[in-house]
Protein backbone atom coordinates (compact mmCIF):
# COMPACT_ATOMS: atom_id res chain seq x y z
CA UNK A 1 0.00 0.00 0.00
CA UNK A 2 1.28 3.46 -0.91
CA UNK A 3 1.20 6.26 1.65
CA UNK A 4 -0.91 9.28 0.61
CA UNK A 5 1.03 12.19 -0.87
CA UNK A 6 0.19 14.21 2.26
CA UNK A 7 0.99 12.10 5.37
CA UNK A 8 -0.92 14.55 7.56
CA UNK A 9 -4.11 13.57 5.71
CA UNK A 10 -3.66 9.80 6.10
CA UNK A 11 -5.86 7.90 8.53
CA UNK A 12 -4.32 5.95 11.41
CA UNK A 13 -5.38 2.71 9.73
CA UNK A 14 -3.51 3.69 6.57
CA UNK A 15 -0.40 4.54 8.59
CA UNK A 16 -0.55 1.23 10.46
CA UNK A 17 -0.86 -0.73 7.24
CA UNK A 18 1.86 1.21 5.41
CA UNK A 19 4.43 0.92 8.21
CA UNK A 20 3.29 -2.54 9.41
CA UNK A 21 3.04 -1.00 12.85
CA UNK A 22 0.41 -0.47 15.54
CA UNK A 23 -0.70 2.74 17.24
CA UNK A 24 -1.01 0.81 20.49
CA UNK A 25 1.75 -1.82 20.39
CA UNK A 26 4.29 -0.11 18.12
CA UNK A 27 6.82 -2.16 16.17
CA UNK A 28 8.34 -5.45 17.22
CA UNK A 29 12.04 -5.56 18.06
CA UNK A 30 12.72 -7.59 14.91
CA UNK A 31 10.92 -5.05 12.74
CA UNK A 32 12.94 -2.21 14.31
CA UNK A 33 16.23 -4.05 13.75
CA UNK A 34 15.29 -4.78 10.15
CA UNK A 35 14.32 -1.14 9.47
CA UNK A 36 17.52 0.14 11.08
CA UNK A 37 19.61 -2.23 8.99
CA UNK A 38 17.75 -1.26 5.81
CA UNK A 39 17.42 2.51 6.24
CA UNK A 40 20.40 3.30 8.44
CA UNK A 41 20.50 5.44 11.61
CA UNK A 42 18.15 8.35 12.21
CA UNK A 43 20.68 11.12 11.75
CA UNK A 44 21.82 13.61 9.16
CA UNK A 45 24.76 12.66 6.99
CA UNK A 46 27.86 14.31 8.41
CA UNK A 47 30.70 15.25 6.06
CA UNK A 48 34.12 13.90 7.05
CA UNK A 49 36.23 16.18 9.23
CA UNK A 50 38.95 18.03 7.28
CA UNK A 51 42.48 16.75 7.80
CA UNK A 52 45.14 18.80 9.57
CA UNK A 53 46.94 19.32 6.24
CA UNK A 54 43.73 20.57 4.61
CA UNK A 55 43.09 23.00 7.47
CA UNK A 56 46.66 24.32 7.16
CA UNK A 57 46.28 25.09 3.46
CA UNK A 58 42.84 26.63 4.07
CA UNK A 59 44.47 28.98 6.57
CA UNK A 60 47.14 29.92 4.01
CA UNK A 61 44.39 30.67 1.47
CA UNK A 62 42.92 33.37 3.71
CA UNK A 63 42.88 36.93 2.33
CA UNK A 64 45.28 38.38 4.92
CA UNK A 65 47.65 35.44 4.56
CA UNK A 66 47.73 35.83 0.77
CA UNK A 67 48.50 39.54 1.16
CA UNK A 68 51.37 38.81 3.57
CA UNK A 69 52.80 36.11 1.32
CA UNK A 70 52.55 38.53 -1.60
CA UNK A 71 54.42 41.14 0.45
CA UNK A 72 57.13 38.59 1.26
CA UNK A 73 57.54 37.65 -2.41
CA UNK A 74 57.58 41.31 -3.49
CA UNK A 75 60.23 42.11 -0.88
CA UNK A 76 62.38 39.20 -2.05
CA UNK A 77 62.06 40.28 -5.70
CA UNK A 78 63.01 43.89 -4.90
CA UNK A 79 66.08 42.76 -2.96
CA UNK A 80 67.05 40.33 -5.72
CA UNK A 81 67.10 43.22 -8.21
CA UNK A 82 69.12 45.53 -5.95
CA UNK A 83 72.91 45.95 -6.09
CA UNK A 84 73.22 43.96 -2.86
CA UNK A 85 71.29 40.99 -4.23
CA UNK A 86 73.90 38.56 -2.94
CA UNK A 87 73.66 39.84 0.64
CA UNK A 88 71.68 37.31 2.69
CA UNK A 89 70.78 39.94 5.28
CA UNK A 90 68.77 41.91 2.70
CA UNK A 91 66.21 39.06 2.59
CA UNK A 92 65.51 39.09 6.33
CA UNK A 93 62.22 40.97 5.92
CA UNK A 94 60.85 38.48 3.37
CA UNK A 95 62.02 35.53 5.43
CA UNK A 96 60.49 36.91 8.62
CA UNK A 97 57.11 37.50 6.96
CA UNK A 98 57.13 34.01 5.47
CA UNK A 99 58.01 32.35 8.80
CA UNK A 100 55.32 34.32 10.67
CA UNK A 101 52.68 33.41 8.09
CA UNK A 102 53.54 29.69 8.21
CA UNK A 103 53.63 29.60 12.02
CA UNK A 104 50.33 31.48 12.31
CA UNK A 105 48.63 29.15 9.79
CA UNK A 106 50.01 26.06 11.57
CA UNK A 107 48.83 27.21 15.01
CA UNK A 108 45.37 28.19 13.71
CA UNK A 109 44.99 24.87 11.85
CA UNK A 110 46.04 22.84 14.92
CA UNK A 111 43.65 24.76 17.17
CA UNK A 112 40.73 24.22 14.77
CA UNK A 113 41.60 20.53 14.40
CA UNK A 114 41.64 20.02 18.19
CA UNK A 115 38.34 21.91 18.57
CA UNK A 116 36.70 19.62 16.01
CA UNK A 117 37.80 16.51 17.92
CA UNK A 118 36.49 17.98 21.18
CA UNK A 119 33.09 18.74 19.66
CA UNK A 120 32.80 15.22 18.24
CA UNK A 121 33.61 13.72 21.62
CA UNK A 122 31.10 15.98 23.35
CA UNK A 123 28.33 15.10 20.91
CA UNK A 124 28.93 11.39 21.50
CA UNK A 125 28.80 11.87 25.28
CA UNK A 126 25.52 13.81 25.12
CA UNK A 127 23.73 11.55 22.63
CA UNK A 128 20.00 12.12 23.23
CA UNK A 129 17.56 9.28 23.82
CA UNK A 130 13.78 8.96 23.59
CA UNK A 131 11.05 6.55 24.67
CA UNK A 132 9.36 4.39 22.02
CA UNK A 133 6.83 1.55 22.24
CA UNK A 134 8.17 -1.78 21.01
CA UNK A 135 6.66 -5.19 21.57
CA UNK A 136 3.86 -3.38 23.40
CA UNK A 137 6.23 -1.92 26.04
CA UNK A 138 7.94 1.43 26.47
CA UNK A 139 11.67 1.27 25.84
CA UNK A 140 14.36 3.94 25.93
CA UNK A 141 16.47 4.04 22.78
CA UNK A 142 19.10 6.35 21.36
CA UNK A 143 17.64 8.83 18.87
CA UNK A 144 19.74 7.43 15.95
CA UNK A 145 18.00 4.07 16.55
CA UNK A 146 14.49 5.46 16.03
CA UNK A 147 13.09 3.95 12.82
CA UNK A 148 10.14 4.53 10.51
CA UNK A 149 6.96 3.16 12.04
CA UNK A 150 8.15 3.61 15.63
CA UNK A 151 5.54 4.76 18.15
CA UNK A 152 7.37 7.60 19.93
CA UNK A 153 6.31 8.71 23.42
CA UNK A 154 6.94 12.42 23.94
CA UNK A 155 7.02 14.13 27.32
CA UNK A 156 7.46 17.68 28.53
CA UNK A 157 10.80 19.10 27.40
CA UNK A 158 11.57 16.29 24.95
CA UNK A 159 13.23 17.11 21.64
CA UNK A 160 11.23 15.71 18.71
CA UNK A 161 13.61 13.10 17.24
CA UNK A 162 12.21 12.98 13.69
CA UNK A 163 9.23 13.86 11.51
CA UNK A 164 6.31 12.50 13.51
CA UNK A 165 2.57 12.11 12.96
CA UNK A 166 0.61 12.56 16.18
CA UNK A 167 -1.74 9.68 16.97
CA UNK A 168 -2.68 10.78 20.48
CA UNK A 169 -2.14 14.19 22.04
CA UNK A 170 -3.55 16.41 24.75
CA UNK A 171 -2.57 20.06 25.18
CA UNK A 172 0.61 19.61 23.14
CA UNK A 173 2.67 22.63 22.16
CA UNK A 174 5.87 22.54 20.14
CA UNK A 175 8.58 25.12 19.52
CA UNK A 176 9.06 25.47 15.76
CA UNK A 177 11.36 28.48 15.85
CA UNK A 178 14.18 26.59 14.14
CA UNK A 179 11.87 25.70 11.21
CA UNK A 180 9.53 28.66 10.81
CA UNK A 181 10.97 31.42 12.97
CA UNK A 182 7.74 31.52 15.00
CA UNK A 183 8.75 32.70 18.51
CA UNK A 184 5.68 31.27 20.28
CA UNK A 185 5.00 27.58 20.86
CA UNK A 186 2.55 26.08 18.36
CA UNK A 187 -0.43 23.97 19.46
CA UNK A 188 -0.70 20.50 17.92
CA UNK A 189 -3.54 18.00 17.63
CA UNK A 190 -3.83 14.36 16.60
CA UNK A 191 -6.98 15.02 14.58
CA UNK A 192 -6.98 15.15 10.80
CA UNK A 193 -8.35 18.42 9.45
CA UNK A 194 -9.46 18.01 5.82
CA UNK A 195 -7.73 20.50 3.58
CA UNK A 196 -10.02 22.90 1.76
CA UNK A 197 -9.80 23.20 -2.00
CA UNK A 198 -7.15 25.72 -2.96
CA UNK A 199 -5.68 25.83 0.56
CA UNK A 200 -1.89 25.89 0.56
CA UNK A 201 0.02 23.20 2.40
CA UNK A 202 1.61 24.31 5.66
CA UNK A 203 5.31 23.79 6.31
CA UNK A 204 4.43 22.11 9.61
CA UNK A 205 0.89 20.61 9.65
CA UNK A 206 -1.14 20.76 12.86
CA UNK A 207 -0.88 17.00 13.45
CA UNK A 208 2.83 16.67 12.63
Short mmCIF file of N, CA and C in Angstrom, two decimals, residues 34-159:
data_model
loop_
_atom_site.label_atom_id
_atom_site.label_comp_id
_atom_site.label_asym_id
_atom_site.label_seq_id
_atom_site.Cartn_x
_atom_site.Cartn_y
_atom_site.Cartn_z
N UNK A 34 15.29 -4.67 11.60
CA UNK A 34 15.29 -4.78 10.15
C UNK A 34 15.26 -3.40 9.49
N UNK A 35 14.41 -2.49 10.02
CA UNK A 35 14.32 -1.14 9.47
C UNK A 35 15.63 -0.38 9.65
N UNK A 36 16.26 -0.54 10.82
CA UNK A 36 17.52 0.14 11.08
C UNK A 36 18.61 -0.35 10.14
N UNK A 37 18.62 -1.65 9.89
CA UNK A 37 19.61 -2.23 8.99
C UNK A 37 19.37 -1.78 7.55
N UNK A 38 18.09 -1.64 7.18
CA UNK A 38 17.75 -1.26 5.81
C UNK A 38 17.93 0.23 5.54
N UNK A 39 17.44 1.06 6.47
CA UNK A 39 17.42 2.51 6.24
C UNK A 39 18.59 3.26 6.85
N UNK A 40 19.29 2.62 7.79
CA UNK A 40 20.40 3.30 8.44
C UNK A 40 19.93 4.10 9.65
N UNK A 41 20.86 4.70 10.39
CA UNK A 41 20.50 5.44 11.61
C UNK A 41 19.72 6.71 11.32
N UNK A 42 18.96 7.14 12.31
CA UNK A 42 18.15 8.35 12.21
C UNK A 42 19.01 9.57 12.55
N UNK A 43 19.83 9.96 11.56
CA UNK A 43 20.68 11.12 11.75
C UNK A 43 21.08 11.69 10.40
N UNK A 44 21.41 12.96 10.40
CA UNK A 44 21.82 13.61 9.16
C UNK A 44 23.21 13.14 8.77
N UNK A 45 23.44 13.03 7.47
CA UNK A 45 24.76 12.66 6.99
C UNK A 45 25.76 13.75 7.36
N UNK A 46 26.83 13.35 7.99
CA UNK A 46 27.86 14.31 8.41
C UNK A 46 29.08 14.19 7.51
N UNK A 47 29.51 15.31 6.91
CA UNK A 47 30.70 15.25 6.06
C UNK A 47 31.93 14.91 6.90
N UNK A 48 32.91 14.25 6.30
CA UNK A 48 34.12 13.90 7.05
C UNK A 48 34.85 15.15 7.53
N UNK A 49 35.46 15.05 8.70
CA UNK A 49 36.23 16.18 9.23
C UNK A 49 37.45 16.45 8.35
N UNK A 50 37.76 17.72 8.10
CA UNK A 50 38.95 18.03 7.28
C UNK A 50 40.22 17.59 8.00
N UNK A 51 41.21 17.17 7.23
CA UNK A 51 42.48 16.75 7.80
C UNK A 51 43.27 17.97 8.26
N UNK A 52 44.29 17.71 9.08
CA UNK A 52 45.14 18.80 9.57
C UNK A 52 45.84 19.51 8.41
N UNK A 53 46.27 18.73 7.42
CA UNK A 53 46.94 19.32 6.24
C UNK A 53 45.97 20.23 5.47
N UNK A 54 44.73 19.78 5.32
CA UNK A 54 43.73 20.57 4.61
C UNK A 54 43.45 21.88 5.35
N UNK A 55 43.34 21.80 6.67
CA UNK A 55 43.09 23.00 7.47
C UNK A 55 44.26 23.98 7.35
N UNK A 56 45.48 23.45 7.29
CA UNK A 56 46.66 24.32 7.16
C UNK A 56 46.62 25.10 5.85
N UNK A 57 46.31 24.40 4.75
CA UNK A 57 46.28 25.09 3.46
C UNK A 57 45.08 26.04 3.36
N UNK A 58 43.97 25.71 4.04
CA UNK A 58 42.84 26.63 4.07
C UNK A 58 43.20 27.92 4.80
N UNK A 59 44.01 27.80 5.85
CA UNK A 59 44.47 28.98 6.57
C UNK A 59 45.37 29.83 5.67
N UNK A 60 46.24 29.19 4.92
CA UNK A 60 47.14 29.92 4.01
C UNK A 60 46.37 30.62 2.90
N UNK A 61 45.17 30.09 2.56
CA UNK A 61 44.39 30.67 1.47
C UNK A 61 43.57 31.88 1.93
N UNK A 62 43.65 32.21 3.21
CA UNK A 62 42.92 33.37 3.71
C UNK A 62 43.42 34.66 3.09
N UNK A 63 42.55 35.67 3.02
CA UNK A 63 42.88 36.93 2.33
C UNK A 63 44.10 37.61 2.93
N UNK A 64 44.15 37.72 4.26
CA UNK A 64 45.28 38.38 4.92
C UNK A 64 46.56 37.60 4.69
N UNK A 65 46.47 36.26 4.77
CA UNK A 65 47.65 35.44 4.56
C UNK A 65 48.20 35.60 3.15
N UNK A 66 47.30 35.65 2.17
CA UNK A 66 47.73 35.83 0.77
C UNK A 66 48.42 37.17 0.60
N UNK A 67 47.88 38.21 1.24
CA UNK A 67 48.50 39.54 1.16
C UNK A 67 49.91 39.52 1.76
N UNK A 68 50.05 38.88 2.91
CA UNK A 68 51.37 38.81 3.57
C UNK A 68 52.36 38.01 2.74
N UNK A 69 51.91 36.89 2.17
CA UNK A 69 52.80 36.11 1.32
C UNK A 69 53.20 36.90 0.08
N UNK A 70 52.24 37.67 -0.45
CA UNK A 70 52.55 38.53 -1.60
C UNK A 70 53.58 39.59 -1.23
N UNK A 71 53.45 40.14 -0.02
CA UNK A 71 54.42 41.14 0.45
C UNK A 71 55.80 40.51 0.60
N UNK A 72 55.85 39.27 1.09
CA UNK A 72 57.13 38.59 1.26
C UNK A 72 57.78 38.34 -0.10
N UNK A 73 57.00 37.90 -1.07
CA UNK A 73 57.54 37.65 -2.41
C UNK A 73 58.01 38.95 -3.05
N UNK A 74 57.21 40.01 -2.91
CA UNK A 74 57.58 41.31 -3.49
C UNK A 74 58.88 41.83 -2.87
N UNK A 75 59.01 41.66 -1.55
CA UNK A 75 60.23 42.11 -0.88
C UNK A 75 61.44 41.33 -1.37
N UNK A 76 61.27 40.02 -1.56
CA UNK A 76 62.38 39.20 -2.05
C UNK A 76 62.78 39.60 -3.47
N UNK A 77 61.77 39.89 -4.31
CA UNK A 77 62.06 40.28 -5.70
C UNK A 77 62.80 41.61 -5.75
N UNK A 78 62.34 42.57 -4.94
CA UNK A 78 63.01 43.89 -4.90
C UNK A 78 64.46 43.75 -4.47
N UNK A 79 64.71 42.94 -3.43
CA UNK A 79 66.08 42.76 -2.96
C UNK A 79 66.93 42.01 -3.97
N UNK A 80 66.30 41.09 -4.71
CA UNK A 80 67.05 40.33 -5.72
C UNK A 80 67.49 41.22 -6.87
N UNK A 81 66.76 42.30 -7.11
CA UNK A 81 67.10 43.22 -8.21
C UNK A 81 67.97 44.38 -7.75
N UNK A 82 68.30 44.44 -6.47
CA UNK A 82 69.12 45.53 -5.95
C UNK A 82 70.60 45.20 -6.11
N UNK A 83 71.46 46.21 -5.97
CA UNK A 83 72.91 45.95 -6.09
C UNK A 83 73.42 44.95 -5.06
N UNK A 84 72.77 44.89 -3.91
CA UNK A 84 73.22 43.96 -2.86
C UNK A 84 72.43 42.65 -2.89
N UNK A 85 72.12 42.16 -4.09
CA UNK A 85 71.29 40.99 -4.23
C UNK A 85 71.90 39.73 -3.60
N UNK A 86 73.24 39.73 -3.50
CA UNK A 86 73.90 38.56 -2.94
C UNK A 86 74.09 38.63 -1.44
N UNK A 87 73.55 39.69 -0.81
CA UNK A 87 73.66 39.84 0.64
C UNK A 87 72.46 39.14 1.30
N UNK A 88 72.75 38.10 2.06
CA UNK A 88 71.68 37.31 2.69
C UNK A 88 70.87 38.14 3.67
N UNK A 89 71.50 39.13 4.30
CA UNK A 89 70.78 39.94 5.28
C UNK A 89 69.68 40.79 4.65
N UNK A 90 69.78 41.07 3.36
CA UNK A 90 68.77 41.91 2.70
C UNK A 90 67.44 41.18 2.53
N UNK A 91 67.44 39.85 2.74
CA UNK A 91 66.21 39.06 2.59
C UNK A 91 65.55 38.76 3.94
N UNK A 92 66.05 39.39 4.99
CA UNK A 92 65.51 39.09 6.33
C UNK A 92 64.03 39.43 6.42
N UNK A 93 63.63 40.56 5.84
CA UNK A 93 62.22 40.97 5.92
C UNK A 93 61.31 39.93 5.27
N UNK A 94 61.66 39.48 4.07
CA UNK A 94 60.85 38.48 3.37
C UNK A 94 60.81 37.17 4.15
N UNK A 95 61.97 36.77 4.68
CA UNK A 95 62.02 35.53 5.43
C UNK A 95 61.19 35.61 6.71
N UNK A 96 61.26 36.75 7.37
CA UNK A 96 60.49 36.91 8.62
C UNK A 96 58.99 36.84 8.35
N UNK A 97 58.54 37.53 7.30
CA UNK A 97 57.11 37.50 6.96
C UNK A 97 56.67 36.08 6.65
N UNK A 98 57.49 35.37 5.87
CA UNK A 98 57.13 34.01 5.47
C UNK A 98 57.04 33.09 6.70
N UNK A 99 58.01 33.19 7.61
CA UNK A 99 58.01 32.35 8.80
C UNK A 99 56.80 32.65 9.68
N UNK A 100 56.47 33.94 9.84
CA UNK A 100 55.32 34.32 10.67
C UNK A 100 54.02 33.79 10.07
N UNK A 101 53.90 33.89 8.76
CA UNK A 101 52.68 33.41 8.09
C UNK A 101 52.53 31.90 8.28
N UNK A 102 53.59 31.15 8.08
CA UNK A 102 53.54 29.69 8.21
C UNK A 102 53.23 29.29 9.65
N UNK A 103 53.89 29.93 10.62
CA UNK A 103 53.63 29.60 12.02
C UNK A 103 52.19 29.93 12.42
N UNK A 104 51.70 31.08 11.99
CA UNK A 104 50.33 31.48 12.31
C UNK A 104 49.32 30.50 11.71
N UNK A 105 49.54 30.09 10.45
CA UNK A 105 48.63 29.15 9.79
C UNK A 105 48.67 27.79 10.49
N UNK A 106 49.87 27.36 10.90
CA UNK A 106 50.01 26.06 11.57
C UNK A 106 49.30 26.06 12.92
N UNK A 107 49.47 27.13 13.70
CA UNK A 107 48.83 27.21 15.01
C UNK A 107 47.31 27.26 14.87
N UNK A 108 46.82 28.08 13.92
CA UNK A 108 45.37 28.19 13.71
C UNK A 108 44.77 26.86 13.25
N UNK A 109 45.48 26.16 12.35
CA UNK A 109 44.99 24.87 11.85
C UNK A 109 44.95 23.84 12.97
N UNK A 110 45.99 23.80 13.80
CA UNK A 110 46.04 22.84 14.92
C UNK A 110 44.93 23.12 15.93
N UNK A 111 44.70 24.39 16.22
CA UNK A 111 43.65 24.76 17.17
C UNK A 111 42.27 24.34 16.65
N UNK A 112 42.01 24.59 15.36
CA UNK A 112 40.73 24.22 14.77
C UNK A 112 40.56 22.70 14.72
N UNK A 113 41.65 22.00 14.45
CA UNK A 113 41.60 20.53 14.40
C UNK A 113 41.27 19.94 15.77
N UNK A 114 41.90 20.48 16.82
CA UNK A 114 41.64 20.02 18.19
C UNK A 114 40.21 20.34 18.62
N UNK A 115 39.71 21.52 18.22
CA UNK A 115 38.34 21.91 18.57
C UNK A 115 37.33 20.97 17.92
N UNK A 116 37.60 20.55 16.68
CA UNK A 116 36.70 19.62 16.01
C UNK A 116 36.64 18.28 16.71
N UNK A 117 37.77 17.78 17.18
CA UNK A 117 37.80 16.51 17.92
C UNK A 117 37.04 16.63 19.23
N UNK A 118 37.18 17.78 19.90
CA UNK A 118 36.49 17.98 21.18
C UNK A 118 34.99 18.02 20.99
N UNK A 119 34.52 18.66 19.92
CA UNK A 119 33.09 18.74 19.66
C UNK A 119 32.51 17.37 19.33
N UNK A 120 33.26 16.57 18.57
CA UNK A 120 32.80 15.22 18.24
C UNK A 120 32.68 14.37 19.50
N UNK A 121 33.66 14.49 20.38
CA UNK A 121 33.61 13.72 21.62
C UNK A 121 32.45 14.16 22.50
N UNK A 122 32.19 15.46 22.54
CA UNK A 122 31.10 15.98 23.35
C UNK A 122 29.75 15.53 22.82
N UNK A 123 29.60 15.51 21.50
CA UNK A 123 28.33 15.10 20.91
C UNK A 123 28.06 13.62 21.17
N UNK A 124 29.10 12.81 21.21
CA UNK A 124 28.93 11.39 21.50
C UNK A 124 28.54 11.17 22.97
N UNK A 125 29.11 12.00 23.86
CA UNK A 125 28.80 11.87 25.28
C UNK A 125 27.37 12.30 25.59
N UNK A 126 26.85 13.27 24.83
CA UNK A 126 25.52 13.81 25.12
C UNK A 126 24.48 13.32 24.10
N UNK A 127 24.66 12.09 23.61
CA UNK A 127 23.73 11.55 22.63
C UNK A 127 22.33 11.45 23.24
N UNK A 128 21.34 12.13 22.65
CA UNK A 128 20.00 12.12 23.23
C UNK A 128 19.30 10.77 23.05
N UNK A 129 18.35 10.51 23.92
CA UNK A 129 17.56 9.28 23.82
C UNK A 129 16.09 9.65 23.95
N UNK A 130 15.23 8.71 23.59
CA UNK A 130 13.78 8.96 23.59
C UNK A 130 13.07 7.64 23.91
N UNK A 131 11.84 7.74 24.40
CA UNK A 131 11.05 6.55 24.67
C UNK A 131 10.21 6.19 23.45
N UNK A 132 10.21 4.91 23.10
CA UNK A 132 9.36 4.39 22.02
C UNK A 132 8.64 3.16 22.55
N UNK A 133 7.57 2.76 21.87
CA UNK A 133 6.83 1.55 22.24
C UNK A 133 7.23 0.44 21.27
N UNK A 134 7.81 -0.62 21.81
CA UNK A 134 8.17 -1.78 21.01
C UNK A 134 7.74 -3.05 21.74
N UNK A 135 7.20 -3.95 20.99
CA UNK A 135 6.66 -5.19 21.57
C UNK A 135 5.62 -4.87 22.64
N UNK A 136 4.93 -3.75 22.47
CA UNK A 136 3.86 -3.38 23.40
C UNK A 136 4.35 -2.76 24.69
N UNK A 137 5.69 -2.50 24.81
CA UNK A 137 6.23 -1.92 26.04
C UNK A 137 7.08 -0.70 25.71
N UNK A 138 7.10 0.25 26.65
CA UNK A 138 7.94 1.43 26.47
C UNK A 138 9.41 1.04 26.65
N UNK A 139 10.24 1.54 25.76
CA UNK A 139 11.67 1.27 25.84
C UNK A 139 12.43 2.54 25.49
N UNK A 140 13.53 2.76 26.18
CA UNK A 140 14.36 3.94 25.93
C UNK A 140 15.44 3.58 24.92
N UNK A 141 15.48 4.32 23.82
CA UNK A 141 16.47 4.04 22.78
C UNK A 141 17.19 5.33 22.41
N UNK A 142 18.39 5.19 21.86
CA UNK A 142 19.10 6.35 21.36
C UNK A 142 18.37 6.89 20.13
N UNK A 143 18.36 8.20 19.98
CA UNK A 143 17.64 8.83 18.87
C UNK A 143 18.07 8.26 17.50
N UNK A 144 19.37 8.01 17.26
CA UNK A 144 19.74 7.43 15.95
C UNK A 144 19.11 6.07 15.67
N UNK A 145 18.60 5.39 16.73
CA UNK A 145 18.00 4.07 16.55
C UNK A 145 16.48 4.13 16.37
N UNK A 146 15.92 5.32 16.33
CA UNK A 146 14.49 5.46 16.03
C UNK A 146 14.29 5.18 14.54
N UNK A 147 13.30 4.34 14.21
CA UNK A 147 13.09 3.95 12.82
C UNK A 147 11.68 4.33 12.37
N UNK A 148 11.47 4.24 11.07
CA UNK A 148 10.14 4.53 10.51
C UNK A 148 9.13 3.53 11.04
N UNK A 149 7.99 4.03 11.49
CA UNK A 149 6.96 3.16 12.04
C UNK A 149 7.01 3.07 13.56
N UNK A 150 8.06 3.62 14.17
CA UNK A 150 8.15 3.61 15.63
C UNK A 150 7.04 4.46 16.24
N UNK A 151 6.51 4.00 17.36
CA UNK A 151 5.54 4.76 18.15
C UNK A 151 6.33 5.49 19.23
N UNK A 152 6.52 6.80 19.04
CA UNK A 152 7.37 7.60 19.93
C UNK A 152 6.51 8.21 21.03
N UNK A 153 7.01 8.13 22.26
CA UNK A 153 6.31 8.71 23.42
C UNK A 153 7.04 10.00 23.80
N UNK A 154 6.34 11.11 23.64
CA UNK A 154 6.94 12.42 23.94
C UNK A 154 6.46 12.93 25.30
N UNK A 155 7.36 13.53 26.03
CA UNK A 155 7.02 14.13 27.32
C UNK A 155 7.43 15.59 27.34
N UNK A 156 7.12 16.27 28.40
CA UNK A 156 7.46 17.68 28.53
C UNK A 156 8.97 17.89 28.44
N UNK A 157 9.37 18.79 27.55
CA UNK A 157 10.80 19.10 27.40
C UNK A 157 11.54 18.22 26.44
N UNK A 158 10.89 17.18 25.90
CA UNK A 158 11.57 16.29 24.95
C UNK A 158 11.82 17.01 23.63
N UNK A 159 12.92 16.63 22.99
CA UNK A 159 13.23 17.11 21.64
C UNK A 159 12.64 16.11 20.65
#
